[in-house]
Short mmCIF file of C-alpha atoms and ligand atoms in Angstrom, two decimals:
data_model
loop_
_atom_site.label_atom_id
_atom_site.label_comp_id
_atom_site.label_asym_id
_atom_site.label_seq_id
_atom_site.Cartn_x
_atom_site.Cartn_y
_atom_site.Cartn_z
CA UNK A 1 6.51 -3.64 4.69
CA UNK A 2 9.00 -5.56 6.85
CA UNK A 3 9.81 -7.88 3.93
CA UNK A 4 11.47 -5.18 1.89
CA UNK A 5 13.20 -2.85 4.33
CA UNK A 6 16.95 -2.98 3.82
CA UNK A 7 18.67 -4.96 6.63
CA UNK A 8 15.35 -5.77 8.35
CA UNK A 9 15.87 -9.21 9.97
CA UNK A 10 13.42 -11.78 8.63
CA UNK A 11 13.45 -14.26 11.53
CA UNK A 12 14.74 -12.24 14.45
CA UNK A 13 12.73 -10.00 16.73
CA UNK A 14 12.92 -6.30 15.91
CA UNK A 15 10.85 -3.35 17.15
CA UNK A 16 8.37 -2.07 14.54
CA UNK A 17 10.18 1.28 14.57
CA UNK A 18 12.76 3.22 16.55
CA UNK A 19 15.35 2.27 19.11
CA UNK A 20 15.60 -0.98 21.10
CA UNK A 21 18.17 -2.31 23.55
CA UNK A 22 17.93 -4.92 26.33
CA UNK A 23 15.25 -7.62 26.45
CA UNK A 24 13.18 -7.11 29.61
CA UNK A 25 10.44 -8.76 31.63
CA UNK A 26 10.55 -12.07 29.82
CA UNK A 27 7.91 -14.30 31.32
CA UNK A 28 5.74 -17.19 30.16
CA UNK A 29 2.13 -16.89 31.25
CA UNK A 30 -1.14 -18.44 30.05
CA UNK A 31 0.31 -19.79 26.83
CA UNK A 32 2.21 -16.64 25.84
CA UNK A 33 5.87 -15.76 25.89
CA UNK A 34 6.21 -12.09 26.72
CA UNK A 35 9.09 -10.02 25.48
CA UNK A 36 9.40 -6.47 26.75
CA UNK A 37 12.36 -4.37 25.71
CA UNK A 38 14.24 -1.14 26.37
CA UNK A 39 12.69 1.21 23.88
CA UNK A 40 12.87 4.82 22.79
CA UNK A 41 9.61 5.29 20.87
CA UNK A 42 10.49 8.72 19.51
CA UNK A 43 13.88 8.14 17.93
CA UNK A 44 16.35 5.64 16.51
CA UNK A 45 19.00 6.28 19.18
CA UNK A 46 19.00 5.63 22.94
CA UNK A 47 16.80 8.09 24.86
CA UNK A 48 14.22 8.19 27.67
CA UNK A 49 13.57 4.51 28.22
CA UNK A 50 10.13 2.94 27.90
CA UNK A 51 9.23 -0.75 27.84
CA UNK A 52 8.11 -1.94 24.41
CA UNK A 53 6.09 -5.16 24.37
CA UNK A 54 5.41 -8.19 22.18
CA UNK A 55 3.96 -11.68 22.71
CA UNK A 56 4.49 -15.00 21.00
CA UNK A 57 3.35 -18.58 21.30
CA UNK A 58 6.50 -20.04 19.68
CA UNK A 59 9.31 -17.53 20.46
CA UNK A 60 9.70 -16.90 16.70
CA UNK A 61 6.55 -15.15 15.46
CA UNK A 62 5.75 -12.05 17.52
CA UNK A 63 2.70 -9.87 17.88
CA UNK A 64 3.56 -6.28 18.71
CA UNK A 65 1.55 -4.75 21.53
CA UNK A 66 1.31 -1.14 22.75
CA UNK A 67 4.09 0.30 24.89
CA UNK A 68 3.78 -1.19 28.36
CA UNK A 69 5.51 1.36 30.56
CA UNK A 70 6.69 4.92 30.15
CA UNK A 71 8.75 7.27 32.31
CA UNK A 72 6.92 8.78 35.30
CA UNK A 73 7.95 11.02 38.17
CA UNK A 74 10.33 8.34 39.50
CA UNK A 75 12.25 8.37 36.23
CA UNK A 76 12.79 6.41 33.04
CA UNK A 77 12.07 2.67 32.94
CA UNK A 78 15.36 0.78 32.74
CA UNK A 79 15.86 -2.98 32.57
CA UNK A 80 14.16 -5.48 34.82
CA UNK A 81 12.16 -8.67 35.02
CA UNK A 82 8.64 -10.02 35.48
CA UNK A 83 7.38 -12.90 37.60
CA UNK A 84 4.04 -14.61 37.93
CA UNK A 85 2.81 -14.01 41.48
CA UNK A 86 1.04 -17.39 41.67
CA UNK A 87 -0.04 -17.07 45.30
CA UNK A 88 -0.67 -13.32 45.42
CA UNK A 89 2.27 -12.93 47.80
CA UNK A 90 2.31 -9.23 46.92
CA UNK A 91 -1.33 -8.71 47.84
CA UNK A 92 -1.65 -6.69 44.64
CA UNK A 93 -4.27 -8.99 43.08
CA UNK A 94 -7.79 -9.91 44.02
CA UNK A 95 -8.27 -13.46 42.71
CA UNK A 96 -6.36 -14.79 39.74
CA UNK A 97 -2.55 -14.84 39.74
CA UNK A 98 -1.10 -11.72 38.13
CA UNK A 99 2.19 -10.45 36.79
CA UNK A 100 4.60 -8.30 38.80
CA UNK A 101 7.34 -6.35 37.03
CA UNK A 102 10.47 -5.39 39.01
CA UNK A 103 12.67 -2.84 37.23
CA UNK A 104 15.00 0.10 37.62
CA UNK A 105 13.80 3.68 37.51
CA UNK A 106 16.49 6.13 36.51
CA UNK A 107 16.56 9.83 37.26
CA UNK A 108 18.91 12.20 39.08
CA UNK A 109 19.41 13.07 42.73
CA UNK A 110 17.63 16.35 43.45
CA UNK A 111 20.00 19.33 43.17
CA UNK A 112 22.77 17.34 41.53
CA UNK A 113 23.66 15.69 38.27
CA UNK A 114 24.43 12.39 39.90
CA UNK A 115 22.41 9.57 38.35
CA UNK A 116 19.98 7.89 40.72
CA UNK A 117 18.82 4.33 40.12
CA UNK A 118 16.10 2.84 42.27
CA UNK A 119 13.93 -0.25 41.92
CA UNK A 120 10.19 -0.05 41.37
CA UNK A 121 7.41 -2.54 40.79
CA UNK A 122 4.28 -2.53 38.63
CA UNK A 123 1.51 -5.09 38.30
CA UNK A 124 -0.88 -6.37 35.69
CA UNK A 125 -4.06 -8.45 36.08
CA UNK A 126 -4.81 -8.62 32.36
CA UNK A 127 -2.02 -10.84 30.97
CA UNK A 128 0.46 -7.99 30.75
CA UNK A 129 -1.73 -5.77 28.55
CA UNK A 130 -1.93 -2.88 31.02
CA UNK A 131 0.29 -2.03 33.98
CA UNK A 132 -0.26 -0.12 37.21
CA UNK A 133 2.63 1.43 39.06
CA UNK A 134 2.74 0.38 42.71
CA UNK A 135 1.80 3.40 44.83
CA UNK A 136 4.82 3.23 47.14
CA UNK A 137 7.54 3.10 44.49
CA UNK A 138 10.47 2.90 44.60
CA UNK A 139 10.73 -0.27 46.68
CA UNK A 140 14.52 -0.51 46.86
CA UNK A 141 17.21 2.20 46.92
CA UNK A 142 20.91 2.23 47.66
CA UNK A 143 22.40 5.70 47.87
CA UNK A 144 25.96 4.43 48.07
CA UNK A 145 25.96 2.73 44.70
CA UNK A 146 25.44 4.77 41.53
CA UNK A 147 25.11 1.84 39.13
CA UNK A 148 22.39 -0.09 40.89
CA UNK A 149 20.11 -1.67 38.34
CA UNK A 150 18.54 -4.45 36.29
CA UNK A 151 16.81 -6.59 38.97
CA UNK A 152 16.08 -10.19 37.93
CA UNK A 153 13.68 -11.96 40.27
CA UNK A 154 12.70 -15.60 40.75
CA UNK A 155 10.97 -17.73 43.37
CA UNK A 156 13.33 -20.04 45.27
CA UNK A 157 11.26 -23.05 46.17
CA UNK A 158 13.53 -24.57 48.84
CA UNK A 159 13.77 -21.33 50.83
CA UNK A 160 10.21 -20.18 50.13
CA UNK A 161 11.23 -16.66 49.22
CA UNK A 162 11.71 -14.41 46.24
CA UNK A 163 15.30 -13.81 45.19
CA UNK A 164 16.52 -10.73 43.34
CA UNK A 165 19.91 -10.54 41.65
CA UNK A 166 20.84 -6.97 40.81
CA UNK A 167 23.92 -5.28 39.36
CA UNK A 168 25.65 -3.06 41.88
CA UNK A 169 28.64 -1.41 40.20
CA UNK A 170 31.40 -4.02 40.17
CA UNK A 171 29.37 -6.83 41.69
CA UNK A 172 25.98 -8.51 41.96
CA UNK A 173 23.90 -8.11 45.10
CA UNK A 174 21.33 -10.69 46.13
CA UNK A 175 18.17 -9.58 47.95
CA UNK A 176 15.33 -11.70 49.30
CA UNK A 177 11.66 -10.91 49.89
CA UNK A 178 8.34 -12.49 50.87
CA UNK A 179 6.11 -10.02 49.07
CA UNK A 180 8.12 -8.44 46.21
CA UNK A 181 7.76 -5.10 47.98
CA UNK A 182 10.17 -5.25 50.88
CA UNK A 183 13.69 -6.49 50.13
CA UNK A 184 16.62 -7.50 52.40
CA UNK A 185 20.20 -7.78 51.23
CA UNK A 186 21.39 -11.39 51.68
CA UNK A 187 24.80 -11.43 49.99
CA UNK A 188 27.09 -10.09 47.30
CA UNK A 189 29.00 -11.80 44.56
CA UNK A 190 31.77 -11.03 42.17
CA UNK A 191 33.78 -7.99 43.21
CA UNK A 192 36.91 -10.11 42.75
CA UNK A 193 35.66 -12.67 40.25
CA UNK A 194 35.62 -12.93 36.48
CA UNK A 195 35.98 -10.00 34.12
CA UNK A 196 35.71 -6.40 35.26
CA UNK A 197 36.39 -4.85 31.88
CA UNK A 198 33.24 -2.80 32.29
CA UNK A 199 30.47 -2.00 34.75
CA UNK A 200 28.37 -5.04 35.69
CA UNK A 201 24.83 -5.05 34.30
CA UNK A 202 21.82 -7.31 33.73
CA UNK A 203 22.56 -10.34 35.95
CA UNK A 204 20.56 -13.55 35.89
CA UNK A 205 20.79 -16.58 38.18
CA UNK A 206 19.38 -19.90 36.99
CA UNK A 207 19.57 -23.58 37.84
CA UNK A 208 20.37 -25.90 34.95
CA UNK A 209 20.75 -29.65 34.50
CA UNK A 210 23.95 -31.13 33.10
CA UNK A 211 23.23 -32.83 29.78
CA UNK A 212 23.03 -36.58 30.12
CA UNK A 213 22.94 -36.49 33.94
CA UNK A 214 19.66 -34.70 34.49
CA UNK A 215 19.66 -35.22 38.24
CA UNK A 216 22.83 -33.14 38.61
CA UNK A 217 22.06 -29.46 38.60
CA UNK A 218 24.23 -26.46 39.00
CA UNK A 219 23.56 -22.75 39.20
CA UNK A 220 24.72 -20.29 36.60
CA UNK A 221 25.22 -16.58 37.22
CA UNK A 222 25.07 -14.59 33.99
CA UNK A 223 26.56 -11.09 34.09
CA UNK A 224 26.82 -8.59 31.25
CA UNK A 225 29.71 -6.15 31.33
CA UNK A 226 29.54 -2.70 29.79
CA UNK A 227 31.72 -1.20 27.08
CA UNK A 228 35.30 -0.30 28.02
CA UNK A 229 36.35 2.43 25.57
CA UNK A 230 39.90 1.02 25.58
CA UNK A 231 38.91 -2.50 24.51
CA UNK A 232 37.87 -3.54 21.03
CA UNK A 233 35.32 -6.08 22.29
CA UNK A 234 32.91 -3.53 23.71
CA UNK A 235 30.03 -4.85 25.81
CA UNK A 236 29.79 -8.62 26.31
CA UNK A 237 28.39 -11.30 28.56
CA UNK A 238 30.18 -13.62 30.98
CA UNK A 239 28.92 -16.39 33.24
CA UNK A 240 29.92 -18.32 36.35
CA UNK A 241 29.02 -21.90 37.29
CA UNK A 242 28.50 -22.84 40.92
CA UNK A 243 26.07 -23.33 43.77
CA UNK A 244 23.27 -21.27 45.26
CA UNK A 245 21.76 -21.93 48.68
CA UNK A 246 18.88 -19.47 48.50
CA UNK A 247 21.00 -16.60 49.77
CA UNK A 248 24.48 -16.72 48.31
CA UNK A 249 26.10 -17.87 45.12
CA UNK A 250 29.52 -19.54 45.11
CA UNK A 251 31.63 -19.77 42.00
CA UNK A 252 33.17 -23.21 41.44
CA UNK A 253 35.96 -21.91 39.25
CA UNK A 254 38.99 -19.93 40.37
CA UNK A 255 38.25 -16.24 40.71
CA UNK A 256 40.34 -15.29 37.68
CA UNK A 257 38.50 -17.67 35.33
CA UNK A 258 36.49 -15.80 32.71
CA UNK A 259 33.83 -17.69 30.78
CA UNK A 260 32.16 -15.92 27.85
CA UNK A 261 28.63 -16.76 26.89
CA UNK A 262 29.23 -15.67 23.30
CA UNK A 263 32.45 -15.02 21.36
CA UNK A 264 30.86 -12.66 18.84
CA UNK A 265 30.44 -8.95 19.32
CA UNK A 266 26.67 -8.78 19.32
CA UNK A 267 25.02 -10.59 22.19
CA UNK A 268 24.46 -8.38 25.20
CA UNK A 269 22.23 -7.93 28.25
CA UNK A 270 20.59 -11.32 27.69
CA UNK A 271 18.61 -13.10 30.39
CA UNK A 272 16.16 -16.00 30.56
CA UNK A 273 12.36 -16.35 30.57
CA UNK A 274 10.79 -16.89 33.94
CA UNK A 275 7.92 -19.20 34.86
CA UNK A 276 8.27 -21.66 32.00
CA UNK A 277 6.52 -24.68 33.47
CA UNK A 278 8.37 -27.18 31.30
CA UNK A 279 8.93 -30.73 32.52
CA UNK A 280 12.67 -30.12 32.82
CA UNK A 281 12.63 -26.55 34.05
CA UNK A 282 13.63 -25.37 30.56
CA UNK A 283 15.52 -22.10 30.38
CA UNK A 284 15.32 -20.01 27.23
CA UNK A 285 17.64 -17.07 26.73
CA UNK A 286 17.54 -14.10 24.38
CA UNK A 287 20.09 -11.29 24.09
CA UNK A 288 20.23 -7.88 22.50
CA UNK A 289 22.10 -8.42 19.23
CA UNK A 290 24.20 -5.28 19.36
CA UNK A 291 27.12 -3.72 21.20
CA UNK A 292 27.25 -0.42 23.10
CA UNK A 293 30.45 0.34 21.18
CA UNK A 294 28.50 1.18 18.03
CA UNK A 295 24.85 0.40 18.74
CA UNK A 296 23.71 3.96 18.08
CA UNK A 297 25.41 4.07 14.68
CA UNK A 298 24.37 0.84 12.93
CA UNK A 299 23.14 1.60 9.40
CA UNK A 300 19.46 0.67 9.69
CA UNK A 301 16.78 3.22 8.81
CA UNK A 302 13.42 3.28 10.61
CA UNK A 303 14.39 1.00 13.52
CA UNK A 304 17.58 0.10 15.30
CA UNK A 305 18.64 -3.30 16.73
CA UNK A 306 17.37 -6.85 16.84
CA UNK A 307 17.36 -9.62 19.45
CA UNK A 308 19.46 -12.78 19.07
CA UNK A 309 17.72 -16.03 18.25
CA UNK A 310 16.11 -17.50 21.36
CA UNK A 311 18.32 -20.29 22.71
CA UNK A 312 17.79 -23.04 25.23
CA UNK A 313 20.53 -23.10 27.86
CA UNK A 314 21.95 -26.30 29.32
CA UNK A 315 25.18 -27.36 30.98
CA UNK A 316 27.70 -29.82 29.58
CA UNK A 317 30.49 -31.62 31.38
CA UNK A 318 33.45 -30.88 29.06
CA UNK A 319 37.14 -31.69 29.42
CA UNK A 320 37.64 -28.06 30.49
CA UNK A 321 34.91 -28.20 33.15
CA UNK A 322 31.16 -27.66 33.29
CA UNK A 323 30.20 -25.20 30.56
CA UNK A 324 27.09 -23.49 29.30
CA UNK A 325 25.76 -24.78 25.98
CA UNK A 326 23.17 -23.05 23.80
CA UNK A 327 20.72 -24.67 21.42
CA UNK A 328 18.67 -22.53 19.05
CA UNK A 329 15.06 -23.26 20.05
CA UNK A 330 13.54 -26.16 18.15
CA UNK A 331 10.63 -24.01 16.92
CA UNK A 332 13.12 -22.64 14.35
CA UNK A 333 12.79 -25.95 12.47
CA UNK A 334 9.37 -24.70 11.36
CA UNK A 335 11.04 -21.98 9.31
CA UNK A 336 12.91 -24.37 7.03
CA UNK A 337 11.80 -24.45 3.40
CA UNK A 338 12.30 -28.18 3.33
CA UNK A 339 11.44 -28.52 -0.35
CA UNK A 340 14.36 -26.20 -1.18
CA UNK A 341 16.92 -27.77 1.17
CA UNK A 342 20.23 -28.80 -0.37
CA UNK A 343 22.30 -31.68 0.97
CA UNK A 344 25.74 -33.13 0.35
CA UNK A 345 27.59 -36.02 1.95
CA UNK A 346 31.15 -37.32 1.90
CA UNK A 347 32.69 -34.61 -0.28
CA UNK A 348 36.40 -33.93 -0.43
CA UNK A 349 37.10 -30.25 -0.96
CA UNK A 350 40.33 -29.01 -2.42
CA UNK A 351 41.75 -25.54 -3.16
CA UNK A 352 40.15 -23.77 -6.10
CA UNK A 353 36.92 -25.80 -6.01
CA UNK A 354 33.68 -24.32 -4.65
CA UNK A 355 30.99 -26.87 -3.88
CA UNK A 356 28.48 -24.03 -3.40
CA UNK A 357 29.29 -22.20 -6.60
CA UNK A 358 25.76 -22.34 -8.00
CA UNK A 359 23.92 -21.68 -4.75
CA UNK A 360 22.27 -18.32 -4.00
CA UNK A 361 20.65 -17.62 -0.65
CA UNK A 362 20.03 -14.67 1.66
CA UNK A 363 18.32 -16.07 4.77
CA UNK A 364 19.20 -19.63 5.64
CA UNK A 365 20.56 -22.21 8.05
CA UNK A 366 23.63 -24.34 7.41
CA UNK A 367 24.44 -27.53 9.31
CA UNK A 368 27.74 -29.17 8.49
CA UNK A 369 30.25 -31.62 9.84
CA UNK A 370 33.90 -31.45 8.81
CA UNK A 371 37.00 -33.52 9.10
CA UNK A 372 39.71 -30.88 8.55
CA UNK A 373 41.97 -33.45 6.85
CA UNK A 374 45.22 -31.90 5.70
CA UNK A 375 43.86 -28.38 5.27
CA UNK A 376 45.51 -25.42 6.97
CA UNK A 377 42.26 -23.53 6.85
CA UNK A 378 38.75 -24.12 5.58
CA UNK A 379 35.36 -22.55 5.95
CA UNK A 380 32.52 -20.60 4.43
CA UNK A 381 32.29 -17.26 2.72
CA UNK A 382 28.71 -16.11 3.18
CA UNK A 383 26.62 -13.21 1.87
CA UNK A 384 29.19 -13.17 -0.89
CA UNK A 385 29.51 -10.93 -3.94
CA UNK A 386 32.43 -9.44 -5.87
CA UNK A 387 33.21 -7.04 -3.03
CA UNK A 388 31.47 -8.44 0.04
CA UNK A 389 32.00 -11.55 2.15
CA UNK A 390 31.55 -12.71 5.72
CA UNK A 391 34.08 -15.44 6.46
CA UNK A 392 33.48 -18.22 8.97
CA UNK A 393 36.74 -20.12 8.95
CA UNK A 394 38.73 -22.67 10.93
CA UNK A 395 42.54 -22.50 11.19
CA UNK A 396 43.25 -26.15 11.79
CA UNK A 397 46.83 -25.90 13.08
CA UNK A 398 45.90 -23.26 15.67
CA UNK A 399 42.47 -24.81 16.36
CA UNK A 400 40.87 -21.39 15.99
CA UNK A 401 37.44 -20.66 14.64
CA UNK A 402 37.05 -17.12 13.40
CA UNK A 403 34.55 -14.71 11.94
CA UNK A 404 35.86 -11.99 9.66
CA UNK A 405 33.34 -9.26 8.95
CA UNK A 406 35.86 -6.68 7.66
CA UNK A 407 34.29 -6.82 4.20
CA UNK A 408 30.84 -8.01 5.20
CA UNK A 409 29.08 -4.97 3.71
CA UNK A 410 28.46 -1.56 5.27
CA UNK A 411 31.06 -1.51 8.03
CA UNK A 412 32.59 1.97 8.11
CA UNK A 413 29.95 3.49 10.42
CA UNK A 414 32.27 2.80 13.38
CA UNK A 415 36.00 2.02 13.60
CA UNK A 416 35.39 -0.99 15.85
CA UNK A 417 32.87 -2.66 13.55
CA UNK A 418 35.07 -4.08 10.76
CA UNK A 419 36.98 -6.82 12.56
CA UNK A 420 37.94 -10.46 12.70
CA UNK A 421 37.66 -12.34 15.98
CA UNK A 422 38.50 -15.89 16.92
CA UNK A 423 37.89 -18.54 19.54
CA UNK A 424 39.70 -21.80 20.31
CA UNK A 425 37.63 -24.81 19.19
CA UNK A 426 38.79 -28.37 19.77
CA UNK A 427 37.74 -31.10 17.37
CA UNK A 428 35.52 -33.89 18.70
CA UNK A 429 36.87 -37.26 17.55
CA UNK A 430 38.62 -35.43 14.74
CA UNK A 431 35.48 -33.61 13.63
CA UNK A 432 33.83 -30.25 13.94
CA UNK A 433 30.09 -29.65 13.77
CA UNK A 434 28.84 -26.25 12.84
CA UNK A 435 25.38 -24.72 12.60
CA UNK A 436 25.03 -21.24 11.12
CA UNK A 437 21.99 -18.96 10.90
CA UNK A 438 22.21 -16.13 8.39
CA UNK A 439 19.65 -13.33 8.35
CA UNK A 440 19.59 -9.98 6.53
CA UNK A 441 21.84 -8.36 9.13
CA UNK A 442 23.29 -11.07 11.35
CA UNK A 443 25.11 -14.35 11.56
CA UNK A 444 24.91 -16.75 14.53
CA UNK A 445 27.20 -19.75 14.77
CA UNK A 446 26.74 -22.74 17.09
CA UNK A 447 29.78 -25.02 17.16
CA UNK A 448 29.93 -28.62 18.41
CA UNK A 449 26.29 -28.77 19.54
CA UNK A 450 26.17 -25.33 21.10
CA UNK A 451 29.43 -25.46 23.05
CA UNK A 452 30.84 -22.34 21.40
CA UNK A 453 28.64 -19.56 20.08
CA UNK A 454 29.43 -16.53 17.95
CA UNK A 455 26.78 -13.90 17.24
CA UNK A 456 27.60 -10.97 14.99
CA UNK A 457 25.81 -8.28 13.09
CA UNK A 458 26.65 -7.82 9.41
CA UNK A 459 25.18 -5.37 6.89
CA UNK A 460 25.58 -6.95 3.45
CA UNK A 461 23.92 -5.70 0.29
CA UNK A 462 20.68 -7.51 -0.58
CA UNK A 463 22.40 -8.66 -3.77
CA UNK A 464 25.23 -10.40 -1.86
CA UNK A 465 23.74 -13.86 -1.92
CA UNK A 466 26.65 -16.04 -3.01
CA UNK A 467 28.29 -18.78 -0.95
CA UNK A 468 31.68 -20.39 -1.04
CA UNK A 469 33.08 -23.40 0.73
CA UNK A 470 36.84 -22.85 0.61
CA UNK A 471 39.94 -24.73 1.69
CA UNK A 472 43.59 -23.71 1.81
CA UNK A 473 46.85 -25.63 2.12
CA UNK A 474 45.41 -29.14 1.83
CA UNK A 475 42.14 -31.04 1.53
CA UNK A 476 39.20 -31.31 3.92
CA UNK A 477 36.28 -33.66 4.11
CA UNK A 478 32.71 -32.49 4.35
CA UNK A 479 31.09 -35.43 6.07
CA UNK A 480 27.69 -33.81 5.67
CA UNK A 481 26.36 -30.43 4.70
CA UNK A 482 22.77 -29.21 4.61
CA UNK A 483 21.61 -25.78 3.58
CA UNK A 484 18.04 -24.88 4.49
CA UNK A 485 16.62 -21.66 3.04
CA UNK A 486 14.39 -20.16 5.75
CA UNK A 487 10.95 -18.58 5.58
CA UNK A 488 10.45 -15.03 6.67
CA UNK A 489 8.35 -14.67 9.83
CA UNK A 490 6.46 -12.02 7.85
CA UNK A 491 5.61 -14.40 5.00
C1 FRU B 501 22.35 -2.54 29.55
C2 FRU B 501 21.78 -1.28 30.18
C3 FRU B 501 21.19 -1.59 31.52
C4 FRU B 501 20.19 -0.49 31.70
C5 FRU B 501 19.68 -0.28 30.31
C6 FRU B 501 19.35 1.15 29.99
O1 FRU B 501 22.44 -2.50 28.18
O2 FRU B 501 22.79 -0.30 30.27
O3 FRU B 501 22.14 -1.69 32.55
O4 FRU B 501 19.17 -0.83 32.59
O5 FRU B 501 20.70 -0.74 29.43
O6 FRU B 501 18.71 1.26 28.75
#
């Protein structure tokens, strides 16, 4: 019973049982959003990778389907993507358009221990329910590069060809194809750009409009970087904004600029859904809500890991430059228990007073707008009890938003887990807007309409349901505050 398992997320995607990492093969086809995922079906730690599978019509409620792909004589099934082959460019289908999966197969070079990563394809003519391996797999190898994986494919209309972005050690390589079977290297990106604090993995390349000037579009290259044992942050995701001409991507920022997609510790290997036929070329993103630093040790029981909330990606022209913004998908509004929502307006908060003293909640959404006033620091203590709290605070003088999960609950399973981390956040016309989603084992924070995002796992006791709105060193104004208890997707 998913309702009662300790730490089981109630509105985030989790595998029914056993291990999960990266989201894979996300595609929209015939009214269904598909979510495949890196899966070890025989254990709660990473192992021989399969693709698990689920479908949804709203990105929130998921139907679990049988395992889609399992290791074969070309190796385990690592991360990859799926496209709709609308015109049967692959020749793999007879009439109707079908789905083609492009993914990494991982094994070892014969007579050596050296890992070998090659790209294979598989196809499905029954809406992703069953998959056939292409007979001439693998379709793309590169003996010089050991870490050669996670192909993400899309159709580039202007050039009339398929484009693959793929992680190749310390860079992304871009390949092009007419038929999804035969691939030619067109360019490389990134060996000297952005962060190289870990091996590059799971790239994505998407075109996005700038909010408010829909005719201006730019391209965004998303790149996850693996865990560096010497850095506390572990695995995380960066992005670049620039141009793409069908063959090469150019970064608009200086090469040493590093832009993080998420300032929490638990949003990794995320990419976007392909083939959404929305009027504005909508791009929805989901990430794996864990971190290679401690992913194998998190204190769940029958399953391990969840996905982040699905988010719509857009660009915003900010004073610092064009930046990615993330909006939790609007389907989440359906989860609000509107009859139980609590609202406040125009409240002054002062030290020693807790506006939320009598509130108890475990899974909920908060939307608030603050004027920091004279306070040195203010914020929320969530999933609170006598000995547990997750703090989301703002240090006004330093303009730093932080999450402190040191005492958030079970945290001792790994040295790197208990931590506080911060991100600079500027006020907008003297105000800060904050939206927070709290589930049984996570907290996701969207600041100033999605401009800054923090996603973190927490493992509080089920009885830690208190809330506090605190202020230190002065008084703050809560211009508005709404707390919406949320329904479980298993209700
Ligand atoms: C990222 C990753 C990918 C790889 C997969 C293996 O988390 O390391 O690069 O394909 O996980 O499970």
